[in-house]
């Protein structure tokens, strides 16, 4: 089977840093995506990792360890608008989504 | 950036009717399109994968006769929810894989289906 697990909910304070973890066990691996989704909207692409290491893009960074089946999304300088669901997804021969993490940012 | 157009964005229908949802890639050719379903506060659940010109591949537990998928061209895929019932009420979203940028998937804006 395919398992992609994330914490269900997280809370953080404006201006802080938060790390959202994702662990996966899948049949095949061709890359890992992170998406942001606000309620009632389509997911928005944040990052794509296919090789081990850290990819930095502005306030957001994503890390991948293929040997450990592990990734995290790091959000710095949190803003209120970062309150959303964050979805980890693994590309096998199709894109399988994790359970999703609802992040709430408080002032 | 690439755009995927999904229509309608919202539909309300009576139980027993069929609803068709369209997903179009506007500025790229999509060899593969994926259809997802999302319940409130839940993640996206893959329903089926459709490849242009061939039959869709459905995920386990998804009824083929209930959710008809057609991918007639490189820019259009449709999902038809047949004889809809209240339990089919959900957010349906498509995504398209760019033939030339394999690592990229682009999402439609989603369709909120409410069956009365």
mmCIF file of C-alpha atoms in Angstrom:
data_model
loop_
_atom_site.group_PDB
_atom_site.id
_atom_site.type_symbol
_atom_site.label_atom_id
_atom_site.label_comp_id
_atom_site.label_asym_id
_atom_site.label_seq_id
_atom_site.Cartn_x
_atom_site.Cartn_y
_atom_site.Cartn_z
ATOM 1 C CA UNK A 1 0.000 0.000 0.000
ATOM 2 C CA UNK A 2 0.853 3.640 -0.141
ATOM 3 C CA UNK A 3 1.283 5.576 3.093
ATOM 4 C CA UNK A 4 2.025 9.252 3.264
ATOM 5 C CA UNK A 5 1.665 10.667 6.739
ATOM 6 C CA UNK A 6 1.630 14.193 8.081
ATOM 7 C CA UNK A 7 0.550 15.744 11.370
ATOM 8 C CA UNK A 8 -3.122 16.653 11.211
ATOM 9 C CA UNK A 9 -2.892 20.112 12.705
ATOM 10 C CA UNK A 10 -0.271 22.602 13.774
ATOM 11 C CA UNK A 11 -0.370 26.054 15.269
ATOM 12 C CA UNK A 12 2.257 28.775 15.264
ATOM 13 C CA UNK A 13 2.698 32.467 15.945
ATOM 14 C CA UNK A 14 3.131 35.191 13.377
ATOM 15 C CA UNK A 15 6.817 35.781 12.660
ATOM 16 C CA UNK A 16 7.864 32.349 13.891
ATOM 17 C CA UNK A 17 9.252 29.342 12.021
ATOM 18 C CA UNK A 18 7.318 26.101 11.584
ATOM 19 C CA UNK A 19 8.374 22.730 10.195
ATOM 20 C CA UNK A 20 5.800 20.364 8.738
ATOM 21 C CA UNK A 21 6.974 16.784 8.437
ATOM 22 C CA UNK A 22 5.985 14.148 5.928
ATOM 23 C CA UNK A 23 6.924 10.479 5.981
ATOM 24 C CA UNK A 24 6.152 8.164 3.121
ATOM 25 C CA UNK A 25 6.204 4.528 2.108
ATOM 26 C CA UNK A 26 5.285 4.119 -1.522
ATOM 27 C CA UNK A 27 5.777 1.657 -4.344
ATOM 28 C CA UNK A 28 8.055 3.774 -6.455
ATOM 29 C CA UNK A 29 9.325 7.296 -6.081
ATOM 30 C CA UNK A 30 9.810 9.926 -8.741
ATOM 31 C CA UNK A 31 9.712 13.024 -6.603
ATOM 32 C CA UNK A 32 7.906 14.734 -3.772
ATOM 33 C CA UNK A 33 5.737 17.825 -3.935
ATOM 34 C CA UNK A 34 4.463 20.271 -1.378
ATOM 35 C CA UNK A 35 1.255 22.172 -2.008
ATOM 36 C CA UNK A 36 -0.617 24.858 -0.122
ATOM 37 C CA UNK A 37 -4.389 24.790 -0.140
ATOM 38 C CA UNK A 38 -6.847 27.321 1.212
ATOM 39 C CA UNK A 39 -10.359 26.121 1.948
ATOM 40 C CA UNK A 40 -12.479 25.732 -1.181
ATOM 41 C CA UNK A 41 -9.572 26.397 -3.515
ATOM 42 C CA UNK A 42 -7.246 24.305 -5.638
ATOM 43 C CA UNK A 43 -3.816 23.354 -4.292
ATOM 44 C CA UNK A 44 -1.016 25.748 -5.131
ATOM 45 C CA UNK A 45 2.414 24.377 -5.975
ATOM 46 C CA UNK A 46 5.120 25.210 -3.441
ATOM 47 C CA UNK A 47 8.056 22.918 -4.098
ATOM 48 C CA UNK A 48 9.356 19.813 -5.782
ATOM 49 C CA UNK A 49 12.208 17.616 -4.525
ATOM 50 C CA UNK A 50 13.595 14.647 -6.378
ATOM 51 C CA UNK A 51 17.133 14.599 -4.977
ATOM 52 C CA UNK A 52 18.187 14.539 -1.334
ATOM 53 C CA UNK A 53 18.790 17.865 0.295
ATOM 54 C CA UNK A 54 17.283 21.233 0.917
ATOM 55 C CA UNK A 55 15.560 23.404 -1.667
ATOM 56 C CA UNK A 56 15.062 27.011 -0.627
ATOM 57 C CA UNK A 57 12.568 29.345 -2.199
ATOM 58 C CA UNK A 58 12.004 32.584 -0.363
ATOM 59 C CA UNK A 59 10.319 32.014 2.992
ATOM 60 C CA UNK A 60 9.661 28.378 2.159
ATOM 61 C CA UNK A 61 12.195 25.541 2.093
ATOM 62 C CA UNK A 62 11.703 21.854 1.501
ATOM 63 C CA UNK A 63 13.957 18.993 2.482
ATOM 64 C CA UNK A 64 14.065 15.416 1.238
ATOM 65 C CA UNK A 65 15.776 12.249 2.446
ATOM 66 C CA UNK A 66 14.923 9.384 0.124
ATOM 67 C CA UNK A 67 16.683 6.756 2.249
ATOM 68 C CA UNK A 68 14.545 7.720 5.231
ATOM 69 C CA UNK A 69 11.331 8.277 3.299
ATOM 70 C CA UNK A 70 11.118 11.705 4.878
ATOM 71 C CA UNK A 71 10.522 15.272 3.871
ATOM 72 C CA UNK A 72 9.733 18.505 5.606
ATOM 73 C CA UNK A 73 8.453 21.910 4.617
ATOM 74 C CA UNK A 74 9.939 24.822 6.529
ATOM 75 C CA UNK A 75 8.053 28.088 6.682
ATOM 76 C CA UNK A 76 9.909 31.125 7.991
ATOM 77 C CA UNK A 77 8.670 34.549 9.075
ATOM 78 C CA UNK A 78 5.138 33.259 9.304
ATOM 79 C CA UNK A 79 2.344 35.516 8.180
ATOM 80 C CA UNK A 80 -1.368 35.291 8.893
ATOM 81 C CA UNK A 81 -2.010 34.442 5.249
ATOM 82 C CA UNK A 82 0.065 31.267 5.695
ATOM 83 C CA UNK A 83 -2.866 29.766 7.588
ATOM 84 C CA UNK A 84 -3.867 26.971 5.230
ATOM 85 C CA UNK A 85 -3.562 23.254 4.647
ATOM 86 C CA UNK A 86 -0.208 21.947 3.482
ATOM 87 C CA UNK A 87 -0.194 18.808 1.423
ATOM 88 C CA UNK A 88 2.730 16.503 0.850
ATOM 89 C CA UNK A 89 2.403 14.419 -2.316
ATOM 90 C CA UNK A 90 4.585 11.686 -3.783
ATOM 91 C CA UNK A 91 4.878 11.115 -7.495
ATOM 92 C CA UNK A 92 5.024 7.424 -8.326
ATOM 93 C CA UNK A 93 3.326 6.878 -11.669
ATOM 94 C CA UNK A 94 0.604 9.103 -10.282
ATOM 95 C CA UNK A 95 0.453 11.793 -7.632
ATOM 96 C CA UNK A 96 -0.593 10.466 -4.251
ATOM 97 C CA UNK A 97 -1.390 12.965 -1.525
ATOM 98 C CA UNK A 98 -0.633 12.697 2.135
ATOM 99 C CA UNK A 99 -3.135 13.283 4.865
ATOM 100 C CA UNK A 100 -2.518 17.025 4.891
ATOM 101 C CA UNK A 101 -1.618 19.394 7.719
ATOM 102 C CA UNK A 102 -3.836 22.294 8.729
ATOM 103 C CA UNK A 103 -1.677 25.155 9.901
ATOM 104 C CA UNK A 104 -3.150 27.983 11.906
ATOM 105 C CA UNK A 105 -1.084 31.112 12.436
ATOM 106 C CA UNK A 106 -1.989 33.321 15.378
ATOM 107 C CA UNK A 107 -1.079 36.989 15.832
ATOM 108 C CA UNK B 1 2.303 29.654 -16.139
ATOM 109 C CA UNK B 2 0.228 26.780 -17.361
ATOM 110 C CA UNK B 3 -3.520 27.000 -16.833
ATOM 111 C CA UNK B 4 -6.062 24.277 -16.264
ATOM 112 C CA UNK B 5 -9.659 25.349 -16.604
ATOM 113 C CA UNK B 6 -12.288 23.365 -14.732
ATOM 114 C CA UNK B 7 -16.027 23.881 -15.124
ATOM 115 C CA UNK B 8 -18.418 24.247 -13.512
ATOM 116 C CA UNK B 9 -17.011 25.623 -10.272
ATOM 117 C CA UNK B 10 -20.166 24.820 -8.396
ATOM 118 C CA UNK B 11 -23.181 22.678 -9.182
ATOM 119 C CA UNK B 12 -26.288 21.803 -7.254
ATOM 120 C CA UNK B 13 -28.420 18.992 -8.602
ATOM 121 C CA UNK B 14 -31.241 16.694 -7.659
ATOM 122 C CA UNK B 15 -30.620 13.125 -6.665
ATOM 123 C CA UNK B 16 -30.660 10.815 -9.684
ATOM 124 C CA UNK B 17 -29.337 13.289 -12.211
ATOM 125 C CA UNK B 18 -25.973 13.113 -13.933
ATOM 126 C CA UNK B 19 -23.377 15.839 -13.746
ATOM 127 C CA UNK B 20 -20.521 16.421 -16.140
ATOM 128 C CA UNK B 21 -17.346 18.202 -15.067
ATOM 129 C CA UNK B 22 -14.867 19.432 -17.666
ATOM 130 C CA UNK B 23 -11.158 19.900 -17.294
ATOM 131 C CA UNK B 24 -9.190 21.679 -20.020
ATOM 132 C CA UNK B 25 -5.511 22.432 -20.325
ATOM 133 C CA UNK B 26 -5.427 25.833 -21.978
ATOM 134 C CA UNK B 27 -1.835 26.326 -23.066
ATOM 135 C CA UNK B 28 -0.231 22.918 -22.978
ATOM 136 C CA UNK B 29 -0.905 19.360 -24.019
ATOM 137 C CA UNK B 30 -1.796 17.035 -21.193
ATOM 138 C CA UNK B 31 -1.023 13.416 -21.876
ATOM 139 C CA UNK B 32 -2.332 12.450 -18.470
ATOM 140 C CA UNK B 33 -5.049 13.895 -16.306
ATOM 141 C CA UNK B 34 -5.897 12.923 -12.759
ATOM 142 C CA UNK B 35 -9.219 13.245 -11.000
ATOM 143 C CA UNK B 36 -9.367 13.744 -7.250
ATOM 144 C CA UNK B 37 -12.097 13.940 -4.691
ATOM 145 C CA UNK B 38 -11.826 15.892 -1.483
ATOM 146 C CA UNK B 39 -14.083 15.788 1.550
ATOM 147 C CA UNK B 40 -14.200 18.727 3.959
ATOM 148 C CA UNK B 41 -11.020 19.100 5.972
ATOM 149 C CA UNK B 42 -9.528 16.058 4.304
ATOM 150 C CA UNK B 43 -6.778 15.572 1.790
ATOM 151 C CA UNK B 44 -7.158 14.817 -1.901
ATOM 152 C CA UNK B 45 -8.077 11.258 -2.765
ATOM 153 C CA UNK B 46 -7.083 10.041 -6.213
ATOM 154 C CA UNK B 47 -10.065 8.605 -8.059
ATOM 155 C CA UNK B 48 -8.643 7.797 -11.466
ATOM 156 C CA UNK B 49 -5.942 8.454 -13.987
ATOM 157 C CA UNK B 50 -6.856 9.134 -17.578
ATOM 158 C CA UNK B 51 -4.534 8.989 -20.547
ATOM 159 C CA UNK B 52 -5.491 10.534 -23.843
ATOM 160 C CA UNK B 53 -7.111 8.016 -26.151
ATOM 161 C CA UNK B 54 -7.270 5.149 -23.680
ATOM 162 C CA UNK B 55 -9.479 3.949 -20.874
ATOM 163 C CA UNK B 56 -9.094 5.476 -17.464
ATOM 164 C CA UNK B 57 -7.430 3.581 -14.649
ATOM 165 C CA UNK B 58 -9.514 3.693 -11.503
ATOM 166 C CA UNK B 59 -8.268 3.470 -7.951
ATOM 167 C CA UNK B 60 -9.465 0.692 -5.741
ATOM 168 C CA UNK B 61 -12.928 1.316 -4.396
ATOM 169 C CA UNK B 62 -13.930 3.827 -7.068
ATOM 170 C CA UNK B 63 -16.913 2.709 -9.146
ATOM 171 C CA UNK B 64 -16.184 2.889 -12.864
ATOM 172 C CA UNK B 65 -19.842 2.976 -13.830
ATOM 173 C CA UNK B 66 -20.541 5.707 -11.335
ATOM 174 C CA UNK B 67 -17.720 8.019 -12.300
ATOM 175 C CA UNK B 68 -17.276 8.008 -16.056
ATOM 176 C CA UNK B 69 -14.063 9.531 -17.313
ATOM 177 C CA UNK B 70 -13.366 10.479 -20.882
ATOM 178 C CA UNK B 71 -10.076 11.861 -22.162
ATOM 179 C CA UNK B 72 -10.842 12.413 -25.822
ATOM 180 C CA UNK B 73 -8.087 14.873 -26.639
ATOM 181 C CA UNK B 74 -4.780 16.165 -25.299
ATOM 182 C CA UNK B 75 -6.518 19.167 -23.811
ATOM 183 C CA UNK B 76 -9.816 17.874 -22.481
ATOM 184 C CA UNK B 77 -10.922 15.342 -19.908
ATOM 185 C CA UNK B 78 -14.405 14.975 -18.472
ATOM 186 C CA UNK B 79 -15.756 13.355 -15.339
ATOM 187 C CA UNK B 80 -19.429 12.425 -15.319
ATOM 188 C CA UNK B 81 -21.044 11.560 -12.019
ATOM 189 C CA UNK B 82 -23.925 9.348 -13.050
ATOM 190 C CA UNK B 83 -27.167 9.093 -11.091
ATOM 191 C CA UNK B 84 -25.768 11.324 -8.388
ATOM 192 C CA UNK B 85 -26.767 10.804 -4.775
ATOM 193 C CA UNK B 86 -26.194 12.959 -1.688
ATOM 194 C CA UNK B 87 -23.163 10.885 -0.705
ATOM 195 C CA UNK B 88 -21.513 11.968 -3.962
ATOM 196 C CA UNK B 89 -21.498 15.545 -2.722
ATOM 197 C CA UNK B 90 -17.881 16.563 -2.583
ATOM 198 C CA UNK B 91 -15.173 18.774 -4.019
ATOM 199 C CA UNK B 92 -13.842 17.318 -7.261
ATOM 200 C CA UNK B 93 -10.590 18.541 -8.713
ATOM 201 C CA UNK B 94 -8.632 17.656 -11.799
ATOM 202 C CA UNK B 95 -4.959 17.972 -12.517
ATOM 203 C CA UNK B 96 -3.090 17.738 -15.768
ATOM 204 C CA UNK B 97 0.422 16.598 -16.458
ATOM 205 C CA UNK B 98 2.286 18.645 -19.024
ATOM 206 C CA UNK B 99 3.635 16.403 -21.756
ATOM 207 C CA UNK B 100 6.806 18.476 -21.955
ATOM 208 C CA UNK B 101 7.332 19.174 -18.253
ATOM 209 C CA UNK B 102 6.828 15.828 -16.663
ATOM 210 C CA UNK B 103 7.483 16.885 -13.120
ATOM 211 C CA UNK B 104 4.813 19.547 -13.237
ATOM 212 C CA UNK B 105 1.206 18.966 -12.429
ATOM 213 C CA UNK B 106 -1.304 21.759 -12.797
ATOM 214 C CA UNK B 107 -4.591 21.832 -10.985
ATOM 215 C CA UNK B 108 -7.996 22.997 -12.011
ATOM 216 C CA UNK B 109 -9.908 25.274 -9.671
ATOM 217 C CA UNK B 110 -12.194 22.481 -8.509
ATOM 218 C CA UNK B 111 -15.916 21.755 -8.639
ATOM 219 C CA UNK B 112 -18.105 21.762 -5.558
ATOM 220 C CA UNK B 113 -20.910 19.272 -6.171
ATOM 221 C CA UNK B 114 -23.948 19.330 -3.922
ATOM 222 C CA UNK B 115 -26.585 16.654 -4.489
ATOM 223 C CA UNK B 116 -29.944 17.316 -2.880
#
